[in-house]
Each structure stands twice: as structure tokens, then as C-alpha cells.
Amino acid sequence: MSTSPPAGRYSRNASRAPAAEETRGSRRRTVALSVAGALFGLAVAYLGYTNLADKPVSAELTGFSLAGPTTIDVRIDVTRSDPARAVVCIVRARSLDGSETGRREVYVPPSDQRLFSVDSSVSTSQPPVAADVYGCGTDVPSYLVPA
């Protein structure tokens, strides 16, 4: 009985053990891919945290009504993680074609409740048909703070 493989089925070098240089290169490649994978995982975790984590302030438009040919009244509900902190929200009015025709910064005073409702009016350059909340933030400009 022969211990060699059938002729033509395997290459001559099939049973040869890898050289020491090949093993070192393979280890380096494995370490490099592991480090790259860990860095990619950290980047994904950071982006997920910054984009999906709870925001310190958020607002939702709960209603609007047309007050005139160039004015729209809005009501927004503002939710804050720290209700004792004043915030500012930007409310926009839109015309029939969807373009922004009015914008207003709305001051939301400190409160003892996390959820606070605010009513405001937005003047427009064209007849308004809708409104939305552009966004809110905790950096309140000094010109909005009541004296």
C-alpha cells in the first residue's frame, strides 16, 4: 500500500509546511484586520450614540391655524431633560409650494415640568398653508431672554 497521494490530484507542494515568514505575515494580517475591525466597531458605536441618544430638548408641532393672509398661529410641545433651563425653538411657516415663507425663534422659559406647551405666531411673506418645528436648542440668544 502506497502512502503517497494519487498522481495528478494534488500539487507537489500540498504537504509542505508553511515557512516561518508566511506564518509571521499571516499573524500580522490577522492583527491588522482585528484592529481595523475594532476601530470600525467603535466608530459605528459613536455615530449611533450621537445620532440616536436622547436629545436634551425636543419639540413637536401639536397644532396650527391660519390667523390671516400672512400669519399662522402655532402650538408646540417642548420636552426637556432639564426643565429649569430655558430653550429656544425655531418654527417655520410654509406656502403651498412647500417653500419656507416665514421663520420665528420661540423662547421657551424655564418651568417645573418636562413638557411645556408654547403658542406663537409666525409672519409670512406669502399665504401660509402649513407650519413645522425646524429644531430646538439650549443656546438661547441674549436678545430673546426677557429683561
C-alpha positions as protocol buffer text, in pm:
chain_id: "A"
residue {
  index: 1
  type: MET
  ca { x: 0 y: 0 z: 0 }
}
residue {
  index: 2
  type: SER
  ca { x: 135 y: 342 z: -103 }
}
residue {
  index: 3
  type: THR
  ca { x: 142 y: 639 z: 135 }
}
residue {
  index: 4
  type: SER
  ca { x: 169 y: 896 z: -141 }
}
residue {
  index: 5
  type: PRO
  ca { x: -143 y: 1059 z: -287 }
}
residue {
  index: 6
  type: PRO
  ca { x: -262 y: 965 z: -634 }
}
residue {
  index: 7
  type: ALA
  ca { x: -61 y: 1132 z: -909 }
}
residue {
  index: 8
  type: GLY
  ca { x: -207 y: 1447 z: -1062 }
}
residue {
  index: 9
  type: ARG
  ca { x: -462 y: 1503 z: -786 }
}
residue {
  index: 10
  type: TYR
  ca { x: -252 y: 1723 z: -559 }
}
residue {
  index: 11
  type: SER
  ca { x: 32 y: 1963 z: -626 }
}
residue {
  index: 12
  type: ARG
  ca { x: 380 y: 1879 z: -519 }
}
residue {
  index: 13
  type: ASN
  ca { x: 379 y: 2146 z: -250 }
}
residue {
  index: 14
  type: ALA
  ca { x: 48 y: 2045 z: -89 }
}
residue {
  index: 15
  type: SER
  ca { x: 205 y: 1864 z: 201 }
}
residue {
  index: 16
  type: ARG
  ca { x: 475 y: 2124 z: 259 }
}
residue {
  index: 17
  type: ALA
  ca { x: 451 y: 2310 z: 594 }
}
residue {
  index: 18
  type: PRO
  ca { x: 434 y: 2694 z: 575 }
}
residue {
  index: 19
  type: ALA
  ca { x: 759 y: 2879 z: 616 }
}
residue {
  index: 20
  type: ALA
  ca { x: 822 y: 3090 z: 924 }
}
residue {
  index: 21
  type: GLU
  ca { x: 793 y: 3412 z: 716 }
}
residue {
  index: 22
  type: GLU
  ca { x: 449 y: 3310 z: 591 }
}
residue {
  index: 23
  type: THR
  ca { x: 330 y: 3247 z: 948 }
}
residue {
  index: 24
  type: ARG
  ca { x: 454 y: 3590 z: 1065 }
}
residue {
  index: 25
  type: GLY
  ca { x: 283 y: 3762 z: 772 }
}
residue {
  index: 26
  type: SER
  ca { x: -39 y: 3579 z: 845 }
}
residue {
  index: 27
  type: ARG
  ca { x: -26 y: 3684 z: 1210 }
}
residue {
  index: 28
  type: ARG
  ca { x: 39 y: 4048 z: 1115 }
}
residue {
  index: 29
  type: ARG
  ca { x: -253 y: 4039 z: 875 }
}
residue {
  index: 30
  type: THR
  ca { x: -479 y: 3889 z: 1143 }
}
residue {
  index: 31
  type: VAL
  ca { x: -374 y: 4152 z: 1399 }
}
residue {
  index: 32
  type: ALA
  ca { x: -418 y: 4435 z: 1148 }
}
residue {
  index: 33
  type: LEU
  ca { x: -766 y: 4314 z: 1049 }
}
residue {
  index: 34
  type: SER
  ca { x: -863 y: 4275 z: 1415 }
}
residue {
  index: 35
  type: VAL
  ca { x: -751 y: 4630 z: 1497 }
}
residue {
  index: 36
  type: ALA
  ca { x: -932 y: 4767 z: 1190 }
}
residue {
  index: 37
  type: GLY
  ca { x: -1247 y: 4579 z: 1289 }
}
residue {
  index: 38
  type: ALA
  ca { x: -1233 y: 4712 z: 1645 }
}
residue {
  index: 39
  type: LEU
  ca { x: -1186 y: 5071 z: 1521 }
}
residue {
  index: 40
  type: PHE
  ca { x: -1477 y: 5030 z: 1279 }
}
residue {
  index: 41
  type: GLY
  ca { x: -1695 y: 4898 z: 1562 }
}
residue {
  index: 42
  type: LEU
  ca { x: -1604 y: 5195 z: 1783 }
}
residue {
  index: 43
  type: ALA
  ca { x: -1685 y: 5438 z: 1502 }
}
residue {
  index: 44
  type: VAL
  ca { x: -2026 y: 5279 z: 1447 }
}
residue {
  index: 45
  type: ALA
  ca { x: -2099 y: 5286 z: 1822 }
}
residue {
  index: 46
  type: TYR
  ca { x: -2003 y: 5655 z: 1846 }
}
residue {
  index: 47
  type: LEU
  ca { x: -2218 y: 5754 z: 1548 }
}
residue {
  index: 48
  type: GLY
  ca { x: -2510 y: 5556 z: 1686 }
}
residue {
  index: 49
  type: TYR
  ca { x: -2476 y: 5721 z: 2025 }
}
residue {
  index: 50
  type: THR
  ca { x: -2457 y: 6075 z: 1888 }
}
residue {
  index: 51
  type: ASN
  ca { x: -2745 y: 6027 z: 1644 }
}
residue {
  index: 52
  type: LEU
  ca { x: -2980 y: 5810 z: 1846 }
}
residue {
  index: 53
  type: ALA
  ca { x: -2917 y: 5918 z: 2206 }
}
residue {
  index: 54
  type: ASP
  ca { x: -3177 y: 6123 z: 2389 }
}
residue {
  index: 55
  type: LYS
  ca { x: -3153 y: 6489 z: 2298 }
}
residue {
  index: 56
  type: PRO
  ca { x: -3160 y: 6750 z: 2578 }
}
residue {
  index: 57
  type: VAL
  ca { x: -3459 y: 6919 z: 2414 }
}
residue {
  index: 58
  type: SER
  ca { x: -3714 y: 6822 z: 2150 }
}
residue {
  index: 59
  type: ALA
  ca { x: -4034 y: 6976 z: 2021 }
}
residue {
  index: 60
  type: GLU
  ca { x: -4342 y: 6863 z: 1836 }
}
residue {
  index: 61
  type: LEU
  ca { x: -4589 y: 7078 z: 1647 }
}
residue {
  index: 62
  type: THR
  ca { x: -4928 y: 6996 z: 1802 }
}
residue {
  index: 63
  type: GLY
  ca { x: -5137 y: 7238 z: 1600 }
}
residue {
  index: 64
  type: PHE
  ca { x: -5157 y: 7543 z: 1380 }
}
residue {
  index: 65
  type: SER
  ca { x: -5426 y: 7771 z: 1246 }
}
residue {
  index: 66
  type: LEU
  ca { x: -5430 y: 8039 z: 979 }
}
residue {
  index: 67
  type: ALA
  ca { x: -5468 y: 8373 z: 1155 }
}
residue {
  index: 68
  type: GLY
  ca { x: -5466 y: 8586 z: 841 }
}
residue {
  index: 69
  type: PRO
  ca { x: -5333 y: 8608 z: 486 }
}
residue {
  index: 70
  type: THR
  ca { x: -4973 y: 8641 z: 611 }
}
residue {
  index: 71
  type: THR
  ca { x: -4986 y: 8498 z: 965 }
}
residue {
  index: 72
  type: ILE
  ca { x: -5005 y: 8148 z: 1108 }
}
residue {
  index: 73
  type: ASP
  ca { x: -5051 y: 8064 z: 1476 }
}
residue {
  index: 74
  type: VAL
  ca { x: -4868 y: 7756 z: 1605 }
}
residue {
  index: 75
  type: ARG
  ca { x: -4868 y: 7546 z: 1920 }
}
residue {
  index: 76
  type: ILE
  ca { x: -4564 y: 7337 z: 2007 }
}
residue {
  index: 77
  type: ASP
  ca { x: -4498 y: 7093 z: 2290 }
}
residue {
  index: 78
  type: VAL
  ca { x: -4141 y: 7116 z: 2414 }
}
residue {
  index: 79
  type: THR
  ca { x: -3984 y: 6830 z: 2612 }
}
residue {
  index: 80
  type: ARG
  ca { x: -3663 y: 6900 z: 2806 }
}
residue {
  index: 81
  type: SER
  ca { x: -3432 y: 6682 z: 3009 }
}
residue {
  index: 82
  type: ASP
  ca { x: -3373 y: 6982 z: 3240 }
}
residue {
  index: 83
  type: PRO
  ca { x: -3698 y: 7180 z: 3271 }
}
residue {
  index: 84
  type: ALA
  ca { x: -3529 y: 7452 z: 3477 }
}
residue {
  index: 85
  type: ARG
  ca { x: -3329 y: 7554 z: 3170 }
}
residue {
  index: 86
  type: ALA
  ca { x: -3464 y: 7794 z: 2908 }
}
residue {
  index: 87
  type: VAL
  ca { x: -3453 y: 7680 z: 2545 }
}
residue {
  index: 88
  type: VAL
  ca { x: -3518 y: 7824 z: 2201 }
}
residue {
  index: 89
  type: CYS
  ca { x: -3711 y: 7659 z: 1919 }
}
residue {
  index: 90
  type: ILE
  ca { x: -3728 y: 7763 z: 1556 }
}
residue {
  index: 91
  type: VAL
  ca { x: -4072 y: 7743 z: 1395 }
}
residue {
  index: 92
  type: ARG
  ca { x: -4122 y: 7772 z: 1019 }
}
residue {
  index: 93
  type: ALA
  ca { x: -4423 y: 7854 z: 803 }
}
residue {
  index: 94
  type: ARG
  ca { x: -4459 y: 7707 z: 456 }
}
residue {
  index: 95
  type: SER
  ca { x: -4651 y: 7816 z: 148 }
}
residue {
  index: 96
  type: LEU
  ca { x: -4849 y: 7600 z: -92 }
}
residue {
  index: 97
  type: ASP
  ca { x: -4539 y: 7512 z: -299 }
}
residue {
  index: 98
  type: GLY
  ca { x: -4359 y: 7392 z: 17 }
}
residue {
  index: 99
  type: SER
  ca { x: -4111 y: 7677 z: 38 }
}
residue {
  index: 100
  type: GLU
  ca { x: -4034 y: 7842 z: 369 }
}
residue {
  index: 101
  type: THR
  ca { x: -4213 y: 8177 z: 383 }
}
residue {
  index: 102
  type: GLY
  ca { x: -4168 y: 8265 z: 749 }
}
residue {
  index: 103
  type: ARG
  ca { x: -3949 y: 8176 z: 1044 }
}
residue {
  index: 104
  type: ARG
  ca { x: -3950 y: 8263 z: 1411 }
}
residue {
  index: 105
  type: GLU
  ca { x: -3736 y: 8187 z: 1713 }
}
residue {
  index: 106
  type: VAL
  ca { x: -3958 y: 8100 z: 2007 }
}
residue {
  index: 107
  type: TYR
  ca { x: -3831 y: 8147 z: 2362 }
}
residue {
  index: 108
  type: VAL
  ca { x: -3936 y: 7868 z: 2598 }
}
residue {
  index: 109
  type: PRO
  ca { x: -3897 y: 7984 z: 2960 }
}
residue {
  index: 110
  type: PRO
  ca { x: -3779 y: 7764 z: 3246 }
}
residue {
  index: 111
  type: SER
  ca { x: -4051 y: 7553 z: 3401 }
}
residue {
  index: 112
  type: ASP
  ca { x: -4104 y: 7291 z: 3667 }
}
residue {
  index: 113
  type: GLN
  ca { x: -4241 y: 7042 z: 3410 }
}
residue {
  index: 114
  type: ARG
  ca { x: -4054 y: 6843 z: 3145 }
}
residue {
  index: 115
  type: LEU
  ca { x: -4334 y: 6901 z: 2892 }
}
residue {
  index: 116
  type: PHE
  ca { x: -4424 y: 7263 z: 2821 }
}
residue {
  index: 117
  type: SER
  ca { x: -4667 y: 7399 z: 2559 }
}
residue {
  index: 118
  type: VAL
  ca { x: -4596 y: 7726 z: 2380 }
}
residue {
  index: 119
  type: ASP
  ca { x: -4817 y: 7931 z: 2147 }
}
residue {
  index: 120
  type: SER
  ca { x: -4666 y: 8169 z: 1893 }
}
residue {
  index: 121
  type: SER
  ca { x: -4743 y: 8348 z: 1566 }
}
residue {
  index: 122
  type: VAL
  ca { x: -4526 y: 8344 z: 1255 }
}
residue {
  index: 123
  type: SER
  ca { x: -4545 y: 8623 z: 999 }
}
residue {
  index: 124
  type: THR
  ca { x: -4505 y: 8512 z: 638 }
}
residue {
  index: 125
  type: SER
  ca { x: -4415 y: 8665 z: 303 }
}
residue {
  index: 126
  type: GLN
  ca { x: -4677 y: 8455 z: 117 }
}
residue {
  index: 127
  type: PRO
  ca { x: -5004 y: 8295 z: 224 }
}
residue {
  index: 128
  type: PRO
  ca { x: -4915 y: 8012 z: 468 }
}
residue {
  index: 129
  type: VAL
  ca { x: -5063 y: 7663 z: 447 }
}
residue {
  index: 130
  type: ALA
  ca { x: -4854 y: 7469 z: 700 }
}
residue {
  index: 131
  type: ALA
  ca { x: -4600 y: 7503 z: 979 }
}
residue {
  index: 132
  type: ASP
  ca { x: -4329 y: 7287 z: 1131 }
}
residue {
  index: 133
  type: VAL
  ca { x: -4064 y: 7291 z: 1402 }
}
residue {
  index: 134
  type: TYR
  ca { x: -3719 y: 7324 z: 1249 }
}
residue {
  index: 135
  type: GLY
  ca { x: -3539 y: 7242 z: 1574 }
}
residue {
  index: 136
  type: CYS
  ca { x: -3466 y: 7341 z: 1932 }
}
residue {
  index: 137
  type: GLY
  ca { x: -3154 y: 7408 z: 2134 }
}
residue {
  index: 138
  type: THR
  ca { x: -3029 y: 7512 z: 2473 }
}
residue {
  index: 139
  type: ASP
  ca { x: -2815 y: 7804 z: 2348 }
}
residue {
  index: 140
  type: VAL
  ca { x: -3068 y: 8084 z: 2391 }
}
residue {
  index: 141
  type: PRO
  ca { x: -2959 y: 8412 z: 2227 }
}
residue {
  index: 142
  type: SER
  ca { x: -2946 y: 8705 z: 2469 }
}
residue {
  index: 143
  type: TYR
  ca { x: -3192 y: 8911 z: 2261 }
}
residue {
  index: 144
  type: LEU
  ca { x: -3465 y: 8653 z: 2330 }
}
residue {
  index: 145
  type: VAL
  ca { x: -3427 y: 8645 z: 2708 }
}
residue {
  index: 146
  type: PRO
  ca { x: -3679 y: 8874 z: 2880 }
}
residue {
  index: 147
  type: ALA
  ca { x: -3521 y: 9153 z: 3081 }
}
